[in-house]
Amino acid sequence: MSIRMIVKHPNPVLREKCKEVTKFNANLHKLLDDMAETMYDAEGVGLAAPQVGITKRVIVIDVGDGIIEMVNPEIIEMKGEQFGPEGCLSIPGLVGDVRRARWVKAKAQDRHGKEFIIEGEDLLARAIQHEIDHLNGVLFIDIAEKTYAAKE
């Protein structure tokens, strides 16, 4: 495993629509391992592949309950609403107030290609939506109602 460099805004890779993963092999496993290590090193709760310069539909999330790896994730149901601050490892020093669904159900594949369903609410729901947005070239600054400097 190794820590990868996090791509910073306005790098154009952050605006690309990512490609579906079709090969579930050692390269994907290394990417997932490296992304998790990179996320933990940066003290984030989520990381999407384009944030390390890879335009594949791969995300990792850990909101405190252990690592969640999602390959080719897709939200299939959303309910409720939450409104609150979000930041991004690719946009250091900036926070935005973003409106998101309070609860989501998503389908994805694991590192071996096996499909699974995950449900999340509150912070996990926010993280899933934020990271999937990255795979579609959408950043929180695009949908924030207000942005402001992060508190040190």
GROMACS .gro file of C-alpha atoms in nm:
model
  152
    1MET     CA    1   0.000   0.000   0.000
    2SER     CA    2   0.109   0.353  -0.058
    3ILE     CA    3  -0.017   0.704  -0.006
    4ARG     CA    4  -0.107   0.876  -0.331
    5MET     CA    5  -0.103   1.247  -0.403
    6ILE     CA    6  -0.448   1.405  -0.373
    7VAL     CA    7  -0.543   1.605  -0.681
    8LYS     CA    8  -0.643   1.964  -0.599
    9HIS     CA    9  -0.910   2.182  -0.759
   10PRO     CA   10  -0.907   2.317  -1.034
   11ASN     CA   11  -0.732   2.013  -1.187
   12PRO     CA   12  -0.952   1.908  -1.484
   13VAL     CA   13  -0.950   1.538  -1.382
   14LEU     CA   14  -1.191   1.638  -1.103
   15ARG     CA   15  -1.446   1.741  -1.368
   16GLU     CA   16  -1.436   1.419  -1.571
   17LYS     CA   17  -1.715   1.161  -1.574
   18CYS     CA   18  -1.549   0.842  -1.458
   19LYS     CA   19  -1.555   0.512  -1.646
   20GLU     CA   20  -1.715   0.195  -1.516
   21VAL     CA   21  -1.479  -0.066  -1.372
   22THR     CA   22  -1.487  -0.389  -1.574
   23LYS     CA   23  -1.173  -0.565  -1.444
   24PHE     CA   24  -1.173  -0.679  -1.082
   25ASN     CA   25  -0.806  -0.765  -1.047
   26ALA     CA   26  -0.489  -0.689  -0.852
   27ASN     CA   27  -0.469  -0.338  -1.000
   28LEU     CA   28  -0.815  -0.255  -0.862
   29HIS     CA   29  -0.725  -0.406  -0.523
   30LYS     CA   30  -0.408  -0.193  -0.507
   31LEU     CA   31  -0.606   0.118  -0.601
   32LEU     CA   32  -0.861   0.049  -0.325
   33ASP     CA   33  -0.587  -0.018  -0.068
   34ASP     CA   34  -0.395   0.295  -0.168
   35MET     CA   35  -0.711   0.508  -0.164
   36ALA     CA   36  -0.797   0.391   0.189
   37GLU     CA   37  -0.444   0.461   0.312
   38THR     CA   38  -0.446   0.802   0.142
   39MET     CA   39  -0.786   0.891   0.292
   40TYR     CA   40  -0.676   0.793   0.643
   41ASP     CA   41  -0.347   0.979   0.608
   42ALA     CA   42  -0.536   1.295   0.504
   43GLU     CA   43  -0.790   1.245   0.787
   44GLY     CA   44  -1.084   1.235   0.545
   45VAL     CA   45  -1.406   1.035   0.562
   46GLY     CA   46  -1.423   0.959   0.190
   47LEU     CA   47  -1.214   0.956  -0.126
   48ALA     CA   48  -1.303   0.904  -0.491
   49ALA     CA   49  -1.063   0.772  -0.756
   50PRO     CA   50  -1.048   1.101  -0.953
   51GLN     CA   51  -0.908   1.262  -0.638
   52VAL     CA   52  -0.596   1.050  -0.692
   53GLY     CA   53  -0.600   1.111  -1.068
   54ILE     CA   54  -0.781   0.791  -1.174
   55THR     CA   55  -1.103   0.826  -1.378
   56LYS     CA   56  -1.265   0.503  -1.259
   57ARG     CA   57  -1.592   0.462  -1.066
   58VAL     CA   58  -1.431   0.372  -0.732
   59ILE     CA   59  -1.483   0.526  -0.387
   60VAL     CA   60  -1.383   0.451  -0.029
   61ILE     CA   61  -1.563   0.580   0.280
   62ASP     CA   62  -1.513   0.550   0.654
   63VAL     CA   63  -1.737   0.760   0.878
   64GLY     CA   64  -1.608   0.580   1.187
   65ASP     CA   65  -1.757   0.234   1.138
   66GLY     CA   66  -1.483   0.083   0.921
   67ILE     CA   67  -1.388   0.102   0.556
   68ILE     CA   68  -1.656   0.078   0.287
   69GLU     CA   69  -1.529   0.009  -0.064
   70MET     CA   70  -1.771   0.081  -0.348
   71VAL     CA   71  -1.699   0.001  -0.712
   72ASN     CA   72  -1.943   0.129  -0.976
   73PRO     CA   73  -2.171   0.278  -0.707
   74GLU     CA   74  -2.516   0.407  -0.794
   75ILE     CA   75  -2.780   0.563  -0.570
   76ILE     CA   76  -3.112   0.384  -0.618
   77GLU     CA   77  -3.326   0.553  -0.352
   78MET     CA   78  -3.314   0.875  -0.148
   79LYS     CA   79  -3.535   1.010   0.131
   80GLY     CA   80  -3.552   1.314   0.354
   81GLU     CA   81  -3.324   1.612   0.365
   82GLN     CA   82  -3.023   1.732   0.559
   83PHE     CA   83  -2.843   2.063   0.531
   84GLY     CA   84  -2.496   2.120   0.664
   85PRO     CA   85  -2.127   2.181   0.609
   86GLU     CA   86  -1.911   1.977   0.373
   87GLY     CA   87  -1.546   1.994   0.291
   88CYS     CA   88  -1.329   1.810   0.042
   89LEU     CA   89  -0.972   1.684   0.045
   90SER     CA   90  -0.936   1.824  -0.310
   91ILE     CA   91  -1.048   2.172  -0.201
   92PRO     CA   92  -0.856   2.240   0.121
   93GLY     CA   93  -0.946   2.543   0.328
   94LEU     CA   94  -1.302   2.574   0.199
   95VAL     CA   95  -1.633   2.453   0.343
   96GLY     CA   96  -1.979   2.477   0.196
   97ASP     CA   97  -2.335   2.441   0.320
   98VAL     CA   98  -2.487   2.164   0.109
   99ARG     CA   99  -2.838   2.021   0.097
  100ARG     CA  100  -2.842   1.640   0.063
  101ALA     CA  101  -3.078   1.349   0.116
  102ARG     CA  102  -3.084   1.234   0.480
  103TRP     CA  103  -3.106   0.864   0.381
  104VAL     CA  104  -2.982   0.681   0.073
  105LYS     CA  105  -2.982   0.329  -0.063
  106ALA     CA  106  -2.707   0.252  -0.311
  107LYS     CA  107  -2.591  -0.049  -0.505
  108ALA     CA  108  -2.228  -0.115  -0.581
  109GLN     CA  109  -1.978  -0.393  -0.632
  110ASP     CA  110  -1.705  -0.501  -0.395
  111ARG     CA  111  -1.340  -0.546  -0.494
  112HIS     CA  112  -1.423  -0.890  -0.638
  113GLY     CA  113  -1.718  -0.773  -0.849
  114LYS     CA  114  -1.991  -0.904  -0.616
  115GLU     CA  115  -2.289  -0.668  -0.610
  116PHE     CA  116  -2.421  -0.540  -0.276
  117ILE     CA  117  -2.674  -0.292  -0.142
  118ILE     CA  118  -2.591  -0.039   0.127
  119GLU     CA  119  -2.818   0.194   0.317
  120GLY     CA  120  -2.693   0.496   0.506
  121GLU     CA  121  -2.826   0.797   0.688
  122ASP     CA  122  -2.691   1.128   0.812
  123LEU     CA  123  -2.309   1.143   0.770
  124LEU     CA  124  -2.286   0.813   0.579
  125ALA     CA  125  -2.562   0.926   0.340
  126ARG     CA  126  -2.384   1.259   0.290
  127ALA     CA  127  -2.050   1.086   0.225
  128ILE     CA  128  -2.199   0.843  -0.029
  129GLN     CA  129  -2.364   1.128  -0.219
  130HIS     CA  130  -2.051   1.347  -0.206
  131GLU     CA  131  -1.820   1.072  -0.332
  132ILE     CA  132  -2.056   0.957  -0.609
  133ASP     CA  133  -2.079   1.321  -0.720
  134HIS     CA  134  -1.700   1.311  -0.766
  135LEU     CA  135  -1.743   1.022  -1.012
  136ASN     CA  136  -1.968   1.246  -1.222
  137GLY     CA  137  -1.737   1.548  -1.214
  138VAL     CA  138  -1.949   1.735  -0.957
  139LEU     CA  139  -1.783   1.908  -0.662
  140PHE     CA  140  -1.953   2.031  -0.345
  141ILE     CA  141  -1.877   2.391  -0.447
  142ASP     CA  142  -2.111   2.339  -0.746
  143ILE     CA  143  -2.412   2.271  -0.524
  144ALA     CA  144  -2.328   2.455  -0.201
  145GLU     CA  145  -2.569   2.731  -0.106
  146LYS     CA  146  -2.282   2.917   0.060
  147THR     CA  147  -1.906   2.860   0.084
  148TYR     CA  148  -1.667   2.995   0.345
  149ALA     CA  149  -1.315   2.948   0.479
  150ALA     CA  150  -1.267   2.640   0.694
  151LYS     CA  151  -1.178   2.698   1.059
  152GLU     CA  152  -0.823   2.594   1.137
   0.00000   0.00000   0.00000
